[in-house]
Amino acid sequence: MKHAAGLAALLLCLAAQPAWAAYPERAITLIVPAAAGGNADITARLVGQEMSKLLGQPVVVENRVGAGGRIGTQALVRAPADGYTIGYAHVGTLVLHRYLFKQQLYDLDRDLAPIGLVTETPNVIVVNAASPYRDLKSFIDASRAQPDKLTMTSADPGTTSEVGVKLFVAQTGAAVRQIPYKATAAQLSDLLGGHVDSMMENLPPLIGNLKDGRLRALAVTTRQRAASNPDVPTVAEQGYPDYEQSAWSALVAPAGTPSAVLARLNDALNQALRTDNVVRELRSRSQEPLGGAPQDVQAQIKKELPRWENIIKAAGTTLD
């Protein structure tokens, strides 16, 4: 009986191998927990299109908007762990949410399997080109003179720009009134229309409007200046040396996804991030392609956890 059971188990394993060896046999859904047109969406579509060529099957982006990325991430963790539904994640969904939200909809360590890192991206503080503020100091001084009159938009709670505004207020003493938005396009429309005074958001979706002169950048949030806009000084350069903040992203899958499938996706991701057109496009938008092994995602999370825990506690931000 034992020999028969062992033989049956072996036959099952052998039968299963060709199925995963043939992966993927149909389209793969890539859940992006953000609106179309924003940085996450643009990056996911660029990388997903290249992965499609390498995998021989379409990688179809599905936008699931809301709750700073929690709605899309929740949909991902509930999906079958078969490699046909994967997700685009970022520092917000993988790190910030642990400290921002009292109610956790899922266990990030238990419910997700890392595929690989995608990019690192700076945020930028911008104003309408018609704005009287030409540098960060004049903007901060004006906000202090009339507390809560000047507004600064961000993405919705749980994102790097939303927490970044709170960090900006805490470290600079700027007395701005923060207005979170669900989509970059809506923020941009209101800023260009003169309905809000400033905006902190990922740099890539704003580069076009900066180049054509419709927006003016006051500062980038990273330690180094952005390659696409080298004339824009950092927040740190303008008198606040401790301010540093960026957005990084990764691809993830539901926990339990077969290791062979994760390896295939990781290989396709790394190849996509090394292709000339992807590297050129990402760097033109001041995004640095990352890649690496699944363990690198876990290492990045571990590195970021204590830093963001301190930032969020200092800002006094906790959401239901």
Short mmCIF file of C-alpha atoms in Angstrom, two decimals:
data_model
loop_
_atom_site.label_atom_id
_atom_site.label_comp_id
_atom_site.label_asym_id
_atom_site.label_seq_id
_atom_site.Cartn_x
_atom_site.Cartn_y
_atom_site.Cartn_z
CA MET A 1 0.00 0.00 0.00
CA LYS A 2 2.79 2.37 0.93
CA HIS A 3 4.57 1.68 -2.37
CA ALA A 4 1.33 2.18 -4.29
CA ALA A 5 0.64 5.47 -2.51
CA GLY A 6 4.19 6.66 -3.18
CA LEU A 7 3.90 5.74 -6.86
CA ALA A 8 0.58 7.56 -7.13
CA ALA A 9 2.08 10.68 -5.57
CA LEU A 10 5.03 10.54 -7.95
CA LEU A 11 2.73 10.19 -10.95
CA LEU A 12 0.70 13.17 -9.78
CA CYS A 13 3.86 15.28 -9.50
CA LEU A 14 5.02 14.24 -12.94
CA ALA A 15 1.61 15.00 -14.38
CA ALA A 16 1.61 18.45 -12.83
CA GLN A 17 5.02 19.45 -14.16
CA PRO A 18 4.06 19.88 -17.83
CA ALA A 19 1.16 22.15 -16.84
CA TRP A 20 3.46 24.65 -15.12
CA ALA A 21 6.16 24.14 -17.75
CA ALA A 22 3.66 25.41 -20.33
CA TYR A 23 2.78 28.49 -18.24
CA PRO A 24 1.36 30.86 -19.32
CA GLU A 25 -1.28 29.42 -21.60
CA ARG A 26 -3.65 32.40 -21.51
CA ALA A 27 -3.73 36.10 -20.66
CA ILE A 28 -2.44 37.32 -17.30
CA THR A 29 -4.34 40.02 -15.40
CA LEU A 30 -2.15 42.66 -13.74
CA ILE A 31 -4.15 44.45 -11.05
CA VAL A 32 -3.02 48.06 -10.60
CA PRO A 33 -4.48 49.54 -7.38
CA ALA A 34 -4.61 53.06 -8.82
CA ALA A 35 -6.42 55.05 -11.48
CA ALA A 36 -5.54 55.04 -15.18
CA GLY A 37 -3.11 57.77 -16.19
CA GLY A 38 -1.18 57.92 -12.92
CA ASN A 39 2.40 56.84 -12.35
CA ALA A 40 1.56 53.30 -11.25
CA ASP A 41 -0.68 52.75 -14.27
CA ILE A 42 1.82 54.16 -16.78
CA THR A 43 4.67 52.08 -15.37
CA ALA A 44 2.62 48.88 -15.12
CA ARG A 45 1.47 49.18 -18.74
CA LEU A 46 4.99 49.84 -20.01
CA VAL A 47 6.53 46.90 -18.15
CA GLY A 48 3.50 44.65 -18.70
CA GLN A 49 3.61 45.21 -22.46
CA GLU A 50 7.24 44.12 -22.59
CA MET A 51 6.54 41.12 -20.36
CA SER A 52 3.74 40.13 -22.76
CA LYS A 53 6.29 39.76 -25.56
CA LEU A 54 8.55 37.64 -23.40
CA LEU A 55 5.79 35.43 -21.98
CA GLY A 56 3.94 34.98 -25.27
CA GLN A 57 0.61 35.94 -23.70
CA PRO A 58 -1.08 39.31 -23.04
CA VAL A 59 -0.53 40.99 -19.69
CA VAL A 60 -3.77 42.94 -19.26
CA VAL A 61 -3.86 45.84 -16.79
CA GLU A 62 -6.97 46.06 -14.62
CA ASN A 63 -7.31 49.26 -12.56
CA ARG A 64 -8.88 48.80 -9.11
CA VAL A 65 -9.08 52.25 -7.52
CA GLY A 66 -9.57 53.31 -3.93
CA ALA A 67 -8.39 53.33 -0.32
CA GLY A 68 -4.79 54.16 -1.20
CA GLY A 69 -4.41 50.85 -3.00
CA ARG A 70 -6.15 48.60 -0.48
CA ILE A 71 -9.11 47.77 -2.74
CA GLY A 72 -6.87 46.52 -5.53
CA THR A 73 -4.58 44.67 -3.15
CA GLN A 74 -7.55 42.99 -1.46
CA ALA A 75 -8.78 41.82 -4.88
CA LEU A 76 -5.35 40.38 -5.55
CA VAL A 77 -5.04 38.39 -2.32
CA ARG A 78 -8.49 36.89 -2.99
CA ALA A 79 -7.57 35.80 -6.53
CA PRO A 80 -6.61 32.21 -7.40
CA ALA A 81 -2.92 31.53 -6.79
CA ASP A 82 -2.37 30.21 -10.31
CA GLY A 83 -0.17 32.92 -11.83
CA TYR A 84 -2.95 34.37 -13.99
CA THR A 85 -3.64 37.24 -11.61
CA ILE A 86 -0.70 39.30 -10.36
CA GLY A 87 -0.48 42.76 -8.85
CA TYR A 88 1.43 46.01 -8.98
CA ALA A 89 2.36 47.09 -5.44
CA HIS A 90 4.27 50.03 -4.01
CA VAL A 91 5.76 51.26 -0.76
CA GLY A 92 2.29 52.47 0.24
CA THR A 93 0.56 49.12 -0.08
CA LEU A 94 3.51 47.05 1.14
CA VAL A 95 4.79 49.23 4.02
CA LEU A 96 2.78 52.34 4.86
CA HIS A 97 -0.57 50.61 5.26
CA ARG A 98 0.73 48.58 8.19
CA TYR A 99 0.96 51.78 10.24
CA LEU A 100 -1.67 53.98 8.59
CA PHE A 101 -4.75 51.80 8.97
CA LYS A 102 -6.19 50.44 12.22
CA GLN A 103 -8.18 47.85 10.30
CA GLN A 104 -6.03 45.54 8.20
CA LEU A 105 -7.89 43.90 5.30
CA TYR A 106 -5.19 41.28 4.76
CA ASP A 107 -1.85 40.12 6.13
CA LEU A 108 0.84 41.43 3.78
CA ASP A 109 3.43 38.90 4.91
CA ARG A 110 1.07 35.92 4.78
CA ASP A 111 -1.15 36.75 1.79
CA LEU A 112 1.31 37.96 -0.86
CA ALA A 113 4.25 36.36 -2.67
CA PRO A 114 6.89 38.71 -4.13
CA ILE A 115 7.86 38.52 -7.80
CA GLY A 116 10.40 41.36 -8.08
CA LEU A 117 11.10 45.07 -7.68
CA VAL A 118 10.08 47.33 -10.57
CA THR A 119 11.16 50.99 -10.17
CA GLU A 120 12.05 53.80 -7.80
CA THR A 121 10.35 57.15 -8.44
CA PRO A 122 10.69 60.67 -6.97
CA ASN A 123 7.74 62.81 -5.93
CA VAL A 124 7.62 66.49 -6.82
CA ILE A 125 5.94 69.62 -5.43
CA VAL A 126 4.43 71.72 -8.23
CA VAL A 127 2.35 74.87 -8.67
CA ASN A 128 0.47 76.37 -11.61
CA ALA A 129 2.77 78.36 -13.90
CA ALA A 130 0.68 81.46 -13.06
CA SER A 131 1.38 81.03 -9.34
CA PRO A 132 3.34 83.82 -7.61
CA TYR A 133 5.51 81.23 -5.84
CA ARG A 134 8.79 80.60 -7.61
CA ASP A 135 10.62 78.66 -4.92
CA LEU A 136 9.86 76.56 -1.85
CA LYS A 137 10.75 79.29 0.65
CA SER A 138 8.25 81.80 -0.74
CA PHE A 139 5.54 79.15 -0.74
CA ILE A 140 6.22 78.04 2.84
CA ASP A 141 6.44 81.64 4.07
CA ALA A 142 3.10 82.49 2.44
CA SER A 143 1.43 79.46 4.01
CA ARG A 144 2.69 80.41 7.46
CA ALA A 145 1.41 83.96 7.02
CA GLN A 146 -2.11 82.66 6.29
CA PRO A 147 -2.47 79.21 7.88
CA ASP A 148 -4.74 76.74 6.04
CA LYS A 149 -5.40 79.14 3.18
CA LEU A 150 -2.95 77.58 0.72
CA THR A 151 -3.84 74.07 -0.40
CA MET A 152 -1.67 71.11 -1.39
CA THR A 153 -3.18 68.07 -3.08
CA SER A 154 -1.93 64.50 -2.91
CA ALA A 155 -3.05 61.03 -3.83
CA ASP A 156 -5.49 59.39 -1.44
CA PRO A 157 -4.58 58.11 2.05
CA GLY A 158 -2.01 55.36 2.16
CA THR A 159 0.17 56.64 -0.69
CA THR A 160 3.66 58.12 -0.57
CA SER A 161 2.47 61.54 -1.70
CA GLU A 162 -0.29 61.62 0.94
CA VAL A 163 2.13 60.74 3.75
CA GLY A 164 4.78 62.89 2.06
CA VAL A 165 2.63 66.00 2.47
CA LYS A 166 2.24 65.26 6.17
CA LEU A 167 5.99 64.77 6.48
CA PHE A 168 6.51 68.04 4.57
CA VAL A 169 4.24 69.91 6.98
CA ALA A 170 5.90 68.34 10.02
CA GLN A 171 9.46 69.08 8.92
CA THR A 172 9.06 72.49 7.26
CA GLY A 173 6.29 74.05 9.32
CA ALA A 174 4.29 74.79 6.18
CA ALA A 175 0.70 75.60 7.15
CA VAL A 176 -0.99 74.14 4.07
CA ARG A 177 -4.39 72.47 3.94
CA GLN A 178 -4.04 69.01 2.42
CA ILE A 179 -6.63 67.71 -0.04
CA PRO A 180 -6.35 64.00 -1.01
CA TYR A 181 -7.57 62.91 -4.47
CA LYS A 182 -8.28 59.47 -5.88
CA ALA A 183 -6.67 60.19 -9.26
CA THR A 184 -3.70 62.19 -10.54
CA ALA A 185 -5.74 63.49 -13.48
CA ALA A 186 -8.28 65.13 -11.17
CA GLN A 187 -5.54 66.77 -9.10
CA LEU A 188 -3.86 68.07 -12.23
CA SER A 189 -7.10 69.41 -13.67
CA ASP A 190 -7.85 71.38 -10.50
CA LEU A 191 -4.29 72.71 -10.26
CA LEU A 192 -4.24 73.85 -13.89
CA GLY A 193 -7.69 75.34 -13.41
CA GLY A 194 -6.55 77.40 -10.43
CA HIS A 195 -8.81 75.65 -7.92
CA VAL A 196 -5.92 74.48 -5.71
CA ASP A 197 -2.54 76.04 -5.00
CA SER A 198 -0.05 73.18 -5.15
CA MET A 199 0.33 69.45 -5.60
CA MET A 200 2.67 66.70 -4.39
CA GLU A 201 2.64 63.69 -6.65
CA ASN A 202 4.85 61.23 -8.51
CA LEU A 203 6.99 63.11 -11.03
CA PRO A 204 6.50 61.01 -14.21
CA PRO A 205 2.87 61.96 -15.02
CA LEU A 206 3.73 65.65 -14.60
CA ILE A 207 6.84 65.88 -16.78
CA GLY A 208 4.90 66.84 -19.92
CA ASN A 209 3.17 69.76 -18.21
CA LEU A 210 6.47 70.87 -16.67
CA LYS A 211 8.20 70.81 -20.04
CA ASP A 212 5.48 72.80 -21.81
CA GLY A 213 5.46 75.42 -19.06
CA ARG A 214 1.99 74.83 -17.65
CA LEU A 215 3.42 73.80 -14.28
CA ARG A 216 6.35 75.02 -12.19
CA ALA A 217 8.26 72.61 -9.96
CA LEU A 218 9.32 73.93 -6.56
CA ALA A 219 11.15 70.84 -5.30
CA VAL A 220 11.70 67.11 -5.70
CA THR A 221 11.45 64.92 -2.63
CA THR A 222 14.41 62.60 -3.15
CA ARG A 223 17.94 63.11 -1.84
CA GLN A 224 19.26 63.63 -5.38
CA ARG A 225 17.80 65.81 -8.14
CA ALA A 226 15.71 64.06 -10.79
CA ALA A 227 17.47 63.19 -14.06
CA SER A 228 14.51 64.39 -16.16
CA ASN A 229 14.39 67.78 -14.38
CA PRO A 230 17.92 68.47 -13.10
CA ASP A 231 17.22 72.19 -12.62
CA VAL A 232 14.67 71.49 -9.87
CA PRO A 233 16.27 71.53 -6.39
CA THR A 234 15.43 69.01 -3.70
CA VAL A 235 13.54 69.85 -0.52
CA ALA A 236 16.74 69.01 1.37
CA GLU A 237 18.74 71.53 -0.65
CA GLN A 238 16.30 74.28 0.26
CA GLY A 239 16.90 74.21 3.98
CA TYR A 240 15.35 70.94 5.17
CA PRO A 241 18.20 68.40 5.08
CA ASP A 242 16.25 65.61 6.81
CA TYR A 243 13.49 65.51 4.21
CA GLU A 244 13.76 62.53 1.88
CA GLN A 245 10.96 60.50 0.37
CA SER A 246 10.42 58.41 -2.75
CA ALA A 247 8.09 55.79 -4.18
CA TRP A 248 9.24 52.30 -5.17
CA SER A 249 7.19 49.53 -6.68
CA ALA A 250 7.12 45.75 -7.07
CA LEU A 251 5.15 42.98 -8.71
CA VAL A 252 3.48 40.50 -6.36
CA ALA A 253 1.18 37.49 -6.58
CA PRO A 254 -1.28 35.77 -4.25
CA ALA A 255 0.44 33.60 -1.65
CA GLY A 256 0.59 29.98 -2.74
CA THR A 257 1.41 30.76 -6.37
CA PRO A 258 3.70 27.91 -7.53
CA SER A 259 7.40 28.67 -7.26
CA ALA A 260 7.93 27.71 -10.91
CA VAL A 261 5.38 30.32 -11.96
CA LEU A 262 6.93 32.99 -9.73
CA ALA A 263 10.34 32.19 -11.22
CA ARG A 264 8.94 32.52 -14.78
CA LEU A 265 7.36 35.89 -13.95
CA ASN A 266 10.50 37.11 -12.20
CA ASP A 267 12.61 36.20 -15.23
CA ALA A 268 10.22 38.01 -17.58
CA LEU A 269 10.18 41.08 -15.31
CA ASN A 270 13.97 41.25 -15.14
CA GLN A 271 14.32 40.84 -18.89
CA ALA A 272 11.69 43.55 -19.48
CA LEU A 273 13.49 45.98 -17.17
CA ARG A 274 16.75 45.46 -19.10
CA THR A 275 15.35 46.12 -22.58
CA ASP A 276 16.57 49.34 -24.16
CA ASN A 277 13.13 50.85 -24.78
CA VAL A 278 11.92 50.23 -21.20
CA VAL A 279 15.13 51.57 -19.64
CA ARG A 280 15.08 54.61 -21.91
CA GLU A 281 11.41 55.34 -21.23
CA LEU A 282 11.68 54.89 -17.46
CA ARG A 283 14.77 57.05 -17.12
CA SER A 284 13.27 59.77 -19.33
CA ARG A 285 10.58 59.98 -16.66
CA SER A 286 13.11 59.92 -13.78
CA GLN A 287 12.31 56.34 -12.82
CA GLU A 288 15.12 53.95 -12.07
CA PRO A 289 14.53 50.32 -13.13
CA LEU A 290 15.29 47.92 -10.27
CA GLY A 291 14.55 44.22 -10.80
CA GLY A 292 16.33 41.46 -8.90
CA ALA A 293 15.17 38.38 -7.03
CA PRO A 294 11.91 37.99 -5.07
CA GLN A 295 13.98 38.13 -1.87
CA ASP A 296 14.98 41.69 -2.80
CA VAL A 297 11.35 42.77 -2.38
CA GLN A 298 11.33 41.31 1.12
CA ALA A 299 14.65 43.01 1.92
CA GLN A 300 13.33 46.37 0.69
CA ILE A 301 10.23 46.03 2.87
CA LYS A 302 12.32 45.12 5.91
CA LYS A 303 14.58 48.14 5.33
CA GLU A 304 11.66 50.57 4.97
CA LEU A 305 9.50 49.39 7.89
CA PRO A 306 11.25 51.20 10.78
CA ARG A 307 11.75 54.41 8.80
CA TRP A 308 8.11 54.80 7.82
CA GLU A 309 6.84 53.67 11.21
CA ASN A 310 8.71 56.60 12.76
CA ILE A 311 7.52 59.06 10.10
CA ILE A 312 3.86 58.07 10.42
CA LYS A 313 3.92 58.11 14.21
CA ALA A 314 5.56 61.55 14.17
CA ALA A 315 2.87 62.83 11.80
CA GLY A 316 0.15 61.40 14.05
CA THR A 317 -1.63 59.77 11.14
CA THR A 318 -3.85 56.74 11.73
CA LEU A 319 -6.91 55.85 9.65
CA ASP A 320 -9.82 53.51 10.24
#
